[in-house]
PDB file of C-alpha atoms in Angstrom:
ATOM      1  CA  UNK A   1      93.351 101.051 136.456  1.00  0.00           C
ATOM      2  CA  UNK A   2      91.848  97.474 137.554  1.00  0.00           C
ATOM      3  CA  UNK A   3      93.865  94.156 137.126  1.00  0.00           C
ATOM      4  CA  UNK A   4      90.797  93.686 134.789  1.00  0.00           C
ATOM      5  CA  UNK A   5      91.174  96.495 132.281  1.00  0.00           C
ATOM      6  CA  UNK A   6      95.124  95.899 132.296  1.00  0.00           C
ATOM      7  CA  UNK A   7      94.307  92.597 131.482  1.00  0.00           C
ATOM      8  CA  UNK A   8      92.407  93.704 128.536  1.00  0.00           C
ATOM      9  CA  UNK A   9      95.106  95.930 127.257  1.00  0.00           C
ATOM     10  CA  UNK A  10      97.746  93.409 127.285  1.00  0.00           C
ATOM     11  CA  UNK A  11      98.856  92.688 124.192  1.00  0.00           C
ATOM     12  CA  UNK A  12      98.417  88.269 123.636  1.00  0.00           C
ATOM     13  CA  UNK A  13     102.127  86.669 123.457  1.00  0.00           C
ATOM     14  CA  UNK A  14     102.028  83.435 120.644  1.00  0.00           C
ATOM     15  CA  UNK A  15     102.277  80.727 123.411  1.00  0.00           C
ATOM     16  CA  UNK A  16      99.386  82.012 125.143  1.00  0.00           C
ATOM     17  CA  UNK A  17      97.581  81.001 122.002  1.00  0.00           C
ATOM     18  CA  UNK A  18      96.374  77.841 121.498  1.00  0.00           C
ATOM     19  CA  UNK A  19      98.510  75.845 119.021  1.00  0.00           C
ATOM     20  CA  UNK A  20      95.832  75.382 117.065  1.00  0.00           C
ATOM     21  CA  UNK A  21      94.799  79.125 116.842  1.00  0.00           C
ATOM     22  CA  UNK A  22      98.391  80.251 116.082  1.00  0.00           C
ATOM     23  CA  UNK A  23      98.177  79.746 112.273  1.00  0.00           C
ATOM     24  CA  UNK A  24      95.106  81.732 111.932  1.00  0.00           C
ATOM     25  CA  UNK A  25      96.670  84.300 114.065  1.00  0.00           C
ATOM     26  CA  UNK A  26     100.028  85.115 111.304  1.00  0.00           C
ATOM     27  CA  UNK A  27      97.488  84.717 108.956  1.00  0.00           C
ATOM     28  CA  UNK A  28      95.695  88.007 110.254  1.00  0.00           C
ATOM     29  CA  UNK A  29      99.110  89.674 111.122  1.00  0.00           C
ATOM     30  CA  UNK A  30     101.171  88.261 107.738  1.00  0.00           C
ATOM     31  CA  UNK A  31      98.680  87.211 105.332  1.00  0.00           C
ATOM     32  CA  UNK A  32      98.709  84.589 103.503  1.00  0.00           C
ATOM     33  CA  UNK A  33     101.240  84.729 100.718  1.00  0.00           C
ATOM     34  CA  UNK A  34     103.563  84.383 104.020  1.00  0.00           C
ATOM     35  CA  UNK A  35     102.626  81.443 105.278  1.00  0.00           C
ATOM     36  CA  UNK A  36     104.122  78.107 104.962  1.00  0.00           C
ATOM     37  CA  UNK A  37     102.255  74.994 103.058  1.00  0.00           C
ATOM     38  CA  UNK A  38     101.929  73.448 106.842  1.00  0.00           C
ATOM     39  CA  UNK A  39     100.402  76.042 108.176  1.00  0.00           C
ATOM     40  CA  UNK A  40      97.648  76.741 105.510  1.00  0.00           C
ATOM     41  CA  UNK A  41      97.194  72.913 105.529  1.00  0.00           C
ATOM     42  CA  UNK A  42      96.533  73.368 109.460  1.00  0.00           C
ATOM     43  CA  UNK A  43      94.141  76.351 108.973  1.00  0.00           C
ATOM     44  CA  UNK A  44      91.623  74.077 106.541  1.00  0.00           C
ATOM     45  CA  UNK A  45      91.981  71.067 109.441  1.00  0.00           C
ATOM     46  CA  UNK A  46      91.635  73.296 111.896  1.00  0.00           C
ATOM     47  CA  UNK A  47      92.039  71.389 115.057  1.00  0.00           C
ATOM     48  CA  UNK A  48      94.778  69.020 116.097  1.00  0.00           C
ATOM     49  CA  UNK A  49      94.881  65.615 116.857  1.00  0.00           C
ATOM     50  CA  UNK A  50      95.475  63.629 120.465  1.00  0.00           C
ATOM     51  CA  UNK A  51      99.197  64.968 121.169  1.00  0.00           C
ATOM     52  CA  UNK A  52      99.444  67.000 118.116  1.00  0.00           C
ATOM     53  CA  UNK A  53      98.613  70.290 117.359  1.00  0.00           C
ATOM     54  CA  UNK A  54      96.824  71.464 113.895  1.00  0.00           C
ATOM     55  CA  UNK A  55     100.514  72.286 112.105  1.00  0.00           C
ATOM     56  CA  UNK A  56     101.671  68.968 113.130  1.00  0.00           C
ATOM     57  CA  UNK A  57      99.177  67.229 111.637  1.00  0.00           C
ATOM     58  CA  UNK A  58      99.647  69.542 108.951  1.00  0.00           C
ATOM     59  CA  UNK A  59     102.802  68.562 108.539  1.00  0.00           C
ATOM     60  CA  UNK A  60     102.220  64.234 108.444  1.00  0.00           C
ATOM     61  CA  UNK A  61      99.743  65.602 105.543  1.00  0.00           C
ATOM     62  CA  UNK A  62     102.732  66.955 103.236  1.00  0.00           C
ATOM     63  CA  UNK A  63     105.238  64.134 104.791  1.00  0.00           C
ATOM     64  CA  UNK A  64     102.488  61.322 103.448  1.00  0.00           C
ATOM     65  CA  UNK A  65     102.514  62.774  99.873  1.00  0.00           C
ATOM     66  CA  UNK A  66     105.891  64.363  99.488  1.00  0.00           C
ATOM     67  CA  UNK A  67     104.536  67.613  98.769  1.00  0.00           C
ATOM     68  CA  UNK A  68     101.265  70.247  98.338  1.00  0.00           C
ATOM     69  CA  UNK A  69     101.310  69.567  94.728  1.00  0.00           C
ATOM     70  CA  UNK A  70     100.308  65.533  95.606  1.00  0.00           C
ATOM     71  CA  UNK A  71      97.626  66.307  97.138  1.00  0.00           C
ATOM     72  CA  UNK A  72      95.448  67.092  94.054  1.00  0.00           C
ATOM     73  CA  UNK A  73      95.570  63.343  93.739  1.00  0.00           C
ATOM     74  CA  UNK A  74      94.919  62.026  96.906  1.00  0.00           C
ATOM     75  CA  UNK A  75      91.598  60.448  97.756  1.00  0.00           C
ATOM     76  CA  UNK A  76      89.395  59.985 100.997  1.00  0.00           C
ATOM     77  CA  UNK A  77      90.320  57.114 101.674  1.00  0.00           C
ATOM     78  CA  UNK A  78      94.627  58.007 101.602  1.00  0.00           C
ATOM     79  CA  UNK A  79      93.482  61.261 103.631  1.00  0.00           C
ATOM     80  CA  UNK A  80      91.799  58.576 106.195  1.00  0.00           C
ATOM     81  CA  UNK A  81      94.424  56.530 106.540  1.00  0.00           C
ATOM     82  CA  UNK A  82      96.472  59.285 108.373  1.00  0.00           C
ATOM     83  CA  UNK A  83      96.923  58.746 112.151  1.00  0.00           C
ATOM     84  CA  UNK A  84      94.269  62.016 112.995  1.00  0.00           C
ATOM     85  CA  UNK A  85      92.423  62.442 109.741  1.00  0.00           C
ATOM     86  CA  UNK A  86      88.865  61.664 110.062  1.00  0.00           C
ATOM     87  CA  UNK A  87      86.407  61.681 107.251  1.00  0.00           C
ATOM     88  CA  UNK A  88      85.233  65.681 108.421  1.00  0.00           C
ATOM     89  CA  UNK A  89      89.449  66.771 107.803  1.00  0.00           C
ATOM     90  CA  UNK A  90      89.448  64.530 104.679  1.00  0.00           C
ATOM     91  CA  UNK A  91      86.774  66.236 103.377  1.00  0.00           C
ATOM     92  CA  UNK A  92      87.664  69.482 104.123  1.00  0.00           C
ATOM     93  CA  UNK A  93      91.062  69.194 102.346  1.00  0.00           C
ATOM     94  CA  UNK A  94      89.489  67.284  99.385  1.00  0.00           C
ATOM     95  CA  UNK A  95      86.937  70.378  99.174  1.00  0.00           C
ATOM     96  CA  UNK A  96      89.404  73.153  99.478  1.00  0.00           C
ATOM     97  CA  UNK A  97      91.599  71.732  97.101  1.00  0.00           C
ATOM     98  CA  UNK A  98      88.513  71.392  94.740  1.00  0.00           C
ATOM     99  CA  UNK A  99      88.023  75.036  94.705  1.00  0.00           C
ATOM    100  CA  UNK A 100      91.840  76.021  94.031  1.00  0.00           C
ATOM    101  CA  UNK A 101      91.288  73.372  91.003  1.00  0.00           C
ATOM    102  CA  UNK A 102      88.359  75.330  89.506  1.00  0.00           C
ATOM    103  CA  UNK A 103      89.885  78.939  90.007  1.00  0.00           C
ATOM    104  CA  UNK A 104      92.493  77.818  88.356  1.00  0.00           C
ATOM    105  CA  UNK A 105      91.128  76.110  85.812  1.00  0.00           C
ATOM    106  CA  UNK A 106      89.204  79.193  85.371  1.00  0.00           C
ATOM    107  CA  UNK A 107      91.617  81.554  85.330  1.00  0.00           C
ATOM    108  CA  UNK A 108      93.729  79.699  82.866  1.00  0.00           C
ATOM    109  CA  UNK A 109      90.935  78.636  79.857  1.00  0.00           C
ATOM    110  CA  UNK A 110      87.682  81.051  80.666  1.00  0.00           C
ATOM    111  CA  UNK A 111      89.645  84.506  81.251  1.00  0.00           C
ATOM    112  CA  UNK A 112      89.334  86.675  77.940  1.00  0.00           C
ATOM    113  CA  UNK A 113      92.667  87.489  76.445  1.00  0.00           C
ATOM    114  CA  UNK A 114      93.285  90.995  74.838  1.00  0.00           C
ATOM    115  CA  UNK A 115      95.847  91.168  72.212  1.00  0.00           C
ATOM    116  CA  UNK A 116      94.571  94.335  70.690  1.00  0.00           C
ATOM    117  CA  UNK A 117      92.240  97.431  71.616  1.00  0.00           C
ATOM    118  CA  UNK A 118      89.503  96.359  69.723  1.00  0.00           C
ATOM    119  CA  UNK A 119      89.765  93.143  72.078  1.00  0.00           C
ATOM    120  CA  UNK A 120      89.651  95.716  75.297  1.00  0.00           C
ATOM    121  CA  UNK A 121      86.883  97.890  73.777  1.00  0.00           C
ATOM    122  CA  UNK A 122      84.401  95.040  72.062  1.00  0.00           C
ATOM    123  CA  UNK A 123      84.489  93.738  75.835  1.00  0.00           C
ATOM    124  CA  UNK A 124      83.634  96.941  77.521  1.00  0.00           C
ATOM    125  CA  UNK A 125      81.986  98.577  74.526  1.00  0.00           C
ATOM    126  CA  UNK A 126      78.085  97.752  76.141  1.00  0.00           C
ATOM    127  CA  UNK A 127      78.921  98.576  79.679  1.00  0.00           C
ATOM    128  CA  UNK A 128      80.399 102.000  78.972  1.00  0.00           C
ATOM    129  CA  UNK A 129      78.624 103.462  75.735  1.00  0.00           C
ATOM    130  CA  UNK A 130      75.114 104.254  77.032  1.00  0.00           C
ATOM    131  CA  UNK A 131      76.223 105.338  80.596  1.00  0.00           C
ATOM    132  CA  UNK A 132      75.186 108.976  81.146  1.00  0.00           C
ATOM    133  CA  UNK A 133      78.622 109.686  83.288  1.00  0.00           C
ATOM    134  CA  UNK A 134      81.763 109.288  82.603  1.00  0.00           C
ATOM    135  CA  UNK A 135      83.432 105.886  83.803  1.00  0.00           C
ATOM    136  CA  UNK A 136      87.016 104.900  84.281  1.00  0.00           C
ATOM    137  CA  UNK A 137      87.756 101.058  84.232  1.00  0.00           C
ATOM    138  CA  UNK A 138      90.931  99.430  84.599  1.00  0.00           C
ATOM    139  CA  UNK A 139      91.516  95.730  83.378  1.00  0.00           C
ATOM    140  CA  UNK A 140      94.081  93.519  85.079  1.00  0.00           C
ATOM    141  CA  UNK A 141      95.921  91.275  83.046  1.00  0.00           C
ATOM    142  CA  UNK A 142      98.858  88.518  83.313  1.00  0.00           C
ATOM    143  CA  UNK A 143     102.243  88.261  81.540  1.00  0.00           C
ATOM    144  CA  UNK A 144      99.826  86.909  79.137  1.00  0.00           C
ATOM    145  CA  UNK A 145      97.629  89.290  78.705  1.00  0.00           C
ATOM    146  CA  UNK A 146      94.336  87.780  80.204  1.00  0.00           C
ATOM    147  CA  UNK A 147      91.832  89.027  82.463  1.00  0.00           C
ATOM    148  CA  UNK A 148      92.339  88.638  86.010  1.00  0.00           C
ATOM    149  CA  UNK A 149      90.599  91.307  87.346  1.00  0.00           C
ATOM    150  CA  UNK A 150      88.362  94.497  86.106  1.00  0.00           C
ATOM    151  CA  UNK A 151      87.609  97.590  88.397  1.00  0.00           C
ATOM    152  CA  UNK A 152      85.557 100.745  88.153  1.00  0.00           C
ATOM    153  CA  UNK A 153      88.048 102.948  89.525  1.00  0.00           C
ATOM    154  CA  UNK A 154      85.706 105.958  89.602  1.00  0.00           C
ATOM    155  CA  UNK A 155      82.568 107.680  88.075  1.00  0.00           C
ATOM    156  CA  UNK A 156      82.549 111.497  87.025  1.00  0.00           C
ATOM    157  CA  UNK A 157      80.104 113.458  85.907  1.00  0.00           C
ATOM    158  CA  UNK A 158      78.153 114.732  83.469  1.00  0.00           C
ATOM    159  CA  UNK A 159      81.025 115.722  81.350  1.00  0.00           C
ATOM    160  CA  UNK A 160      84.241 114.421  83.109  1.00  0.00           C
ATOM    161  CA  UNK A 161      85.594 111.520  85.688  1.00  0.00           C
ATOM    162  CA  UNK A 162      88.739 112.002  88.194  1.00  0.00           C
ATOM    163  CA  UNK A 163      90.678 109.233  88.155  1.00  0.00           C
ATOM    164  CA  UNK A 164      93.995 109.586  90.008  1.00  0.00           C
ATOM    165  CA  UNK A 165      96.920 107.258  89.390  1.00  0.00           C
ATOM    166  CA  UNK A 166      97.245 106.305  93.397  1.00  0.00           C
ATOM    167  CA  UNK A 167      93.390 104.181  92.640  1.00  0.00           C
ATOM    168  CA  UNK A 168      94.133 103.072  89.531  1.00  0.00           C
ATOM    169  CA  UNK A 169      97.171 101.103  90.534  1.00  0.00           C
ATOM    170  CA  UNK A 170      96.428 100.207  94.247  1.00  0.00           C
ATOM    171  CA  UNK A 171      93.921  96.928  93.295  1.00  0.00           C
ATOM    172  CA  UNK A 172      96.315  95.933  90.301  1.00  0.00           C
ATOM    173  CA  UNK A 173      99.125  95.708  92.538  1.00  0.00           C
ATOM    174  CA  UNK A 174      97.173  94.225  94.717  1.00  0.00           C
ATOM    175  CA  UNK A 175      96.453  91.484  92.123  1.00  0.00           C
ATOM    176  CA  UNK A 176      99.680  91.346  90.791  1.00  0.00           C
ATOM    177  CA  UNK A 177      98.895  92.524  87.164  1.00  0.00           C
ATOM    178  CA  UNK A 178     101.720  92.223  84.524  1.00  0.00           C
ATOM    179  CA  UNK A 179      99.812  94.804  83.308  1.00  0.00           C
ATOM    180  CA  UNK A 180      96.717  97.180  82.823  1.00  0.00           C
ATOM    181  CA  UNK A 181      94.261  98.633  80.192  1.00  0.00           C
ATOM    182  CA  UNK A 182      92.301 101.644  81.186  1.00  0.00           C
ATOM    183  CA  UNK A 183      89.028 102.358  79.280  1.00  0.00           C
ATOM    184  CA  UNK A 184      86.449 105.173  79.855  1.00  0.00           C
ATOM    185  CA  UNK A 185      83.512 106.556  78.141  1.00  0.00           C
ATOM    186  CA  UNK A 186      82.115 110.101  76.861  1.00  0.00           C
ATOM    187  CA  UNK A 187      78.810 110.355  77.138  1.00  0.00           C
ATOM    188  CA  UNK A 188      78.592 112.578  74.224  1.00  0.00           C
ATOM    189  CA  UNK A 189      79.051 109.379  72.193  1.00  0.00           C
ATOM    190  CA  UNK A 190      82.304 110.899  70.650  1.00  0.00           C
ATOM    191  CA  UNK A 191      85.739 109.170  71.779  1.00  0.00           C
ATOM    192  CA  UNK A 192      88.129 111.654  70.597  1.00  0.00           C
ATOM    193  CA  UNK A 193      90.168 112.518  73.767  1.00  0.00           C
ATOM    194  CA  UNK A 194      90.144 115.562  75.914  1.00  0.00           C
ATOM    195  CA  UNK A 195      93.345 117.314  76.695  1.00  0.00           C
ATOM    196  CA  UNK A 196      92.580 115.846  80.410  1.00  0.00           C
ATOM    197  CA  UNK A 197      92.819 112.770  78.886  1.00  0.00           C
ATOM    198  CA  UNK A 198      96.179 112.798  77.107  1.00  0.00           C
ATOM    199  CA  UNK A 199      97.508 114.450  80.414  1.00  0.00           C
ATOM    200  CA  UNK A 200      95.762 111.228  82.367  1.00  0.00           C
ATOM    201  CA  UNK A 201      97.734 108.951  80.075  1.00  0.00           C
ATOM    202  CA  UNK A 202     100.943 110.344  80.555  1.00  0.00           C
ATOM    203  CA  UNK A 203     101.048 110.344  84.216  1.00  0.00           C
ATOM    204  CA  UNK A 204      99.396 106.544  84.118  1.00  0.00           C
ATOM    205  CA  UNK A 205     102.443 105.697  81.553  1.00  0.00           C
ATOM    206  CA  UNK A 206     104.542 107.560  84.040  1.00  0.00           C
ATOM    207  CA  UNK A 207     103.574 106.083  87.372  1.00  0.00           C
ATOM    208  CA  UNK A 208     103.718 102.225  85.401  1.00  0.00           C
ATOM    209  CA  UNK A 209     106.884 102.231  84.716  1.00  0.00           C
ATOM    210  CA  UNK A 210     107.904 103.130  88.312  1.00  0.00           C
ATOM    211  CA  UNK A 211     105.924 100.965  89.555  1.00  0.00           C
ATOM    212  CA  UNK A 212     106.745  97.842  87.200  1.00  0.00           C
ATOM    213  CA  UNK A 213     102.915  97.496  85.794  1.00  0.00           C
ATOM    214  CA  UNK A 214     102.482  98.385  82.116  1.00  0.00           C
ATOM    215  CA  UNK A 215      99.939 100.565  80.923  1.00  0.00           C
ATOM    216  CA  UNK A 216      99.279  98.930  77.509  1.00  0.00           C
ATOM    217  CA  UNK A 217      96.444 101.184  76.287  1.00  0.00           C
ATOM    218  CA  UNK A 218      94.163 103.728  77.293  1.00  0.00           C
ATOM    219  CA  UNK A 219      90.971 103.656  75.409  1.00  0.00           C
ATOM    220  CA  UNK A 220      87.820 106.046  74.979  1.00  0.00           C
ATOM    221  CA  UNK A 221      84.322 104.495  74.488  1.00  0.00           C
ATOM    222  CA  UNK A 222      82.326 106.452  72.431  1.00  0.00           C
ATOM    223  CA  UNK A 223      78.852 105.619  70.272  1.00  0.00           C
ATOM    224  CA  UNK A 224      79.485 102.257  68.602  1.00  0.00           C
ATOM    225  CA  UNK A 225      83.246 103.985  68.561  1.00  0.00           C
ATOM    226  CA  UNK A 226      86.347 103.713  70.516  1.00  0.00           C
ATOM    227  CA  UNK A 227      89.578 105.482  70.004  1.00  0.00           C
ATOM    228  CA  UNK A 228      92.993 104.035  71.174  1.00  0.00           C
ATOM    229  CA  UNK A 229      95.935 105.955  72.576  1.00  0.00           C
ATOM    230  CA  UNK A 230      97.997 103.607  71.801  1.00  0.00           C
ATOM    231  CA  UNK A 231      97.055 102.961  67.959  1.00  0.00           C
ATOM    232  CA  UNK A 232      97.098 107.015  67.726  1.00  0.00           C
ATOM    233  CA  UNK A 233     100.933 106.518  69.438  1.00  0.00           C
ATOM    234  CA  UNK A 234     100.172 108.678  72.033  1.00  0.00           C
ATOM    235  CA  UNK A 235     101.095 106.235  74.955  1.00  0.00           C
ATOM    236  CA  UNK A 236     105.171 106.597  73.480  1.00  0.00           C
TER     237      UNK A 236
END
């Protein structure tokens, strides 16, 4: 083999990154959640100063304000004012932290909140009724019961959907859901369950509990109709 090709298949140590690179680098190999506040900080500045590398810098950032949380209240001009913060790092930070405002603000007044099945099936009532197949949706919810997510886990046929417990759970864990309402429709416009169904619901009640998400309703759309498992008591 040439000195070329092993090259090429030699794995890259850290320090042969550059320092600035590194944080992007765990980032890829950790994700995210992993990461300290530095070393997000240093991934939105991206480059270093004269002498310092991008975590450095980082670093001055949170040692200016005291902590991540101050930074919602700094301005341009305190960003400036750091030794290696031009106006294009300010605004960077200023911008970034102006999108975790509005998620959050979004996720915490504009998410619907679903208290009861008729909340779950008046929201998914004119998606699901008039669909010729059969859909399976799961909703993702907090310890407080609002939306953070919705998924179309899968999408049957004529008369019937397969949803298996491994998809249904996978993006809600993924989320982090407190918990989960699954909803789908028969196209025949009637909601009583199927056999298939109740045997669905069981294993989904099943796999929650293991799995420390709660299943807090499964719910059939029919015609203007919807029929809850849980308001039958079939989910105890």
């Amino acid at each position: 083999m040439s000195e070329a090709l092993l090259l090429a298949a030699s794995p890259v140590l850290v320090r042969e990154i550059p320092e600035e690179d590194r944080p992007r680098e765990r980032l890829r190999q950790v994700g995210p959640e992993q990461m300290s506040n530095a070393e997000l900080l240093a991934i939105l500045l991206r480059t270093g100063s004269r002498g310092r590398s991008a975590v450095n810098l980082a670093e001055q950032v949170l040692k200016r304000f005291g902590s991540i949380r101050e930074l919602l209240h700094a301005d341009l001009q305190e960003l400036t004012e750091i030794p290696g913060v031009g106006l294009a790092k300010a605004a960077q930070l200023k911008a970034a932290i102006e999108v975790g405002r509005r998620i959050a603000r979004f996720s915490q007044s504009s998410a619907p909140q679903f208290l009861t099945a008729q909340d779950a099936a008046e929201y998914m009532m004119d998606r699901l009724q008039f669909q010729l197949k059969e859909h399976f949706v799961a909703l993702h919810l907090d310890a407080k019961r609002r939306l953070i997510g919705e998924e179309i886990v899968s999408v049957g046929t004529l008369d019937g959907t397969v949803a298996h417990p491994r998809e249904i759970f996978k993006t809600a864990i993924k989320r982090s859901a407190s918990a989960i309402i699954c909803l789908h429709n028969h196209p025949s416009g009637d909601p009583t369950p199927s056999y298939e169904d109740l045997e669905v619901t069981r294993r989904l009640v099943e796999c929650g509990r293991i799995l420390g998400v709660d299943v807090l309703d499964h719910i059939v759309i029919g015609s203007h109709s919807y029929c809850s498992m849980r308001e039958k008591g079939w989910l105890d």
